[in-house]
Amino acid sequence: MISLSSPVRTQAHDWPATSKITGLGAATCGLFFLENLTGQVAAFVIVILIYLLPGWQFFRSGLQALWRLWPFGLMLAIFHFVTGTLEEGAIVSLRLISAIGLANLVTMTTPLSEFADSTEFVRPIVRRLGVPPKTLEIVFVLVVRMIPVLIERAQALHVSWCARSRKRPSWRIILPLFLIALDDADHVADALLARGGLAAEGD
Amino acid sequence: MERSVAQVALFTALIAVLGIIPKITLGFGVPITAQSLGVMLCGTVIGARRGTSAVLLFLVLVAIGLPLLSGGRGGLGLFVSPSAGFLIGWPVAAFATGCIVERWRSAPLMLSASLASIVGGIGVMYIFGIVGLSIALDKTLVQSTFLVSAFIPGDIVKALIAGGLTAWIALVRPASLLSRRS
């Protein structure tokens, strides 16, 4: 499965994920306390320079991720143009780009395996919700396996719908996809039970 | 327990797969995607606790960098973006939706699942979404509500679809409707 971490190796790839996440939290809070335009421009320039440090390819990947923000940018531009608060609009936009840019930077420089190690916090929450924390690894593996299987099933439904109708299938395939998926889940549960069950593996 | 774990994994995967279903554009030009329908279905079909687990695990996978949100989005950036409030509200929305379906058994399932999806999947989710939007864009709650109001009709359509699907599943796969089994 494709992860969003960058193939361009940087020094930050070697830093611990938890330190990067803590640093990101502090930097994001700092950006929200920075109320003047000069400060936000300076922060934005620093973010751009950080993206440029590992090279052009890394910068382009970062830019592509940020480009997806354009609907919000357009919305903000219209709002602040209409209300005549352009400076405030520039502060909000720069803060948003810098904060998301920094967060994307952590994603791009952290391998999936390291990120997975820093998700321990979720175990006590799912335990309270009735999912044994020791089965969490199995759940993650099942999800990663089920996604391509379900996509294949959805594509097969899409093709068979197109063979029978001129209309686009869109949401019409949701119900059959759902039923196939529920059957698959039952088969997976039976397979887990046949291999000794989760109590034996997990506890 | 095996069935429960398989269902949680399945629904986590299903939310991801619903992200690749092409968006539908409403009559007045607002696009809607099927992913929040997945959140509603988590609550109505597998119940409050399992549904919340499924949504939470989906968000963990998104946060660690898997591009599972519609449009191939993922990573920590989403959790500081203007739509962060909606994402944070997803598990709470699934929990609220599931709680209503589990407890309100006197009404027909289609009605209770549709209304639960409206209360949880729209009411609760929009409270989080509007607060998140107002923080990210530095707007008042009223201004933020105005900005997202165009998406509410699409979400009502999704809530009705979630109600219909849940009632249908109760008919053809009653054993899979975990929200009504306890």
CSV table of C-alpha atoms in Angstrom, one decimal, chain B residues 48-114:
chain,number,residue,atom,x,y,z
B,48,ALA,CA,-21.9,2.5,19.1
B,49,ARG,CA,-18.7,0.9,20.5
B,50,ARG,CA,-17.6,-1.1,17.6
B,51,GLY,CA,-18.5,1.6,15.2
B,52,THR,CA,-16.5,4.2,17.1
B,53,SER,CA,-13.5,1.7,17.1
B,54,ALA,CA,-13.8,1.3,13.4
B,55,VAL,CA,-13.8,5.1,12.7
B,56,LEU,CA,-11.0,5.7,15.2
B,57,LEU,CA,-8.8,3.0,13.6
B,58,PHE,CA,-9.5,4.6,10.2
B,59,LEU,CA,-8.4,8.0,11.5
B,60,VAL,CA,-5.2,6.4,13.0
B,61,LEU,CA,-4.4,4.9,9.5
B,62,VAL,CA,-5.0,8.3,7.9
B,63,ALA,CA,-2.9,10.1,10.5
B,64,ILE,CA,0.1,7.8,10.0
B,65,GLY,CA,0.1,8.7,6.3
B,66,LEU,CA,-2.1,6.2,4.4
B,67,PRO,CA,-3.9,8.1,1.7
B,68,LEU,CA,-7.4,6.7,2.6
B,69,LEU,CA,-9.5,9.8,2.6
B,70,SER,CA,-11.4,10.7,-0.6
B,71,GLY,CA,-9.1,12.2,-3.2
B,72,GLY,CA,-6.2,10.1,-1.9
B,73,ARG,CA,-5.6,12.4,1.1
B,74,GLY,CA,-3.9,11.4,4.3
B,75,GLY,CA,-1.3,12.5,6.8
B,76,LEU,CA,-1.1,14.8,9.8
B,77,GLY,CA,-1.8,17.9,7.7
B,78,LEU,CA,-5.5,17.0,7.6
B,79,PHE,CA,-5.7,17.3,11.4
B,80,VAL,CA,-4.7,21.0,11.3
B,81,SER,CA,-6.7,21.8,8.2
B,82,PRO,CA,-10.1,23.6,8.2
B,83,SER,CA,-11.8,20.2,7.9
B,84,ALA,CA,-10.0,18.8,11.0
B,85,GLY,CA,-13.1,19.4,13.2
B,86,PHE,CA,-15.2,17.1,11.0
B,87,LEU,CA,-12.5,14.3,11.2
B,88,ILE,CA,-12.3,14.6,15.0
B,89,GLY,CA,-16.1,14.6,15.1
B,90,TRP,CA,-16.3,11.3,13.1
B,91,PRO,CA,-15.8,8.9,16.0
B,92,VAL,CA,-18.2,10.8,18.2
B,93,ALA,CA,-20.7,10.9,15.4
B,94,ALA,CA,-20.5,7.2,15.0
B,95,PHE,CA,-20.9,6.7,18.7
B,96,ALA,CA,-24.0,9.0,18.9
B,97,THR,CA,-25.6,7.3,15.9
B,98,GLY,CA,-25.0,3.9,17.3
B,99,CYS,CA,-26.3,4.8,20.8
B,100,ILE,CA,-29.6,6.0,19.3
B,101,VAL,CA,-30.1,2.9,17.1
B,102,GLU,CA,-29.2,0.6,20.0
B,103,ARG,CA,-31.6,2.2,22.5
B,104,TRP,CA,-34.5,3.4,20.3
B,105,ARG,CA,-36.0,0.0,19.5
B,106,SER,CA,-39.7,0.9,19.5
B,107,ALA,CA,-39.6,2.7,16.2
B,108,PRO,CA,-39.2,1.0,12.8
B,109,LEU,CA,-35.4,0.5,12.1
B,110,MET,CA,-35.4,2.6,8.9
B,111,LEU,CA,-36.9,5.5,10.8
B,112,SER,CA,-34.6,5.2,13.9
B,113,ALA,CA,-31.5,4.6,11.8
B,114,SER,CA,-32.2,7.6,9.5
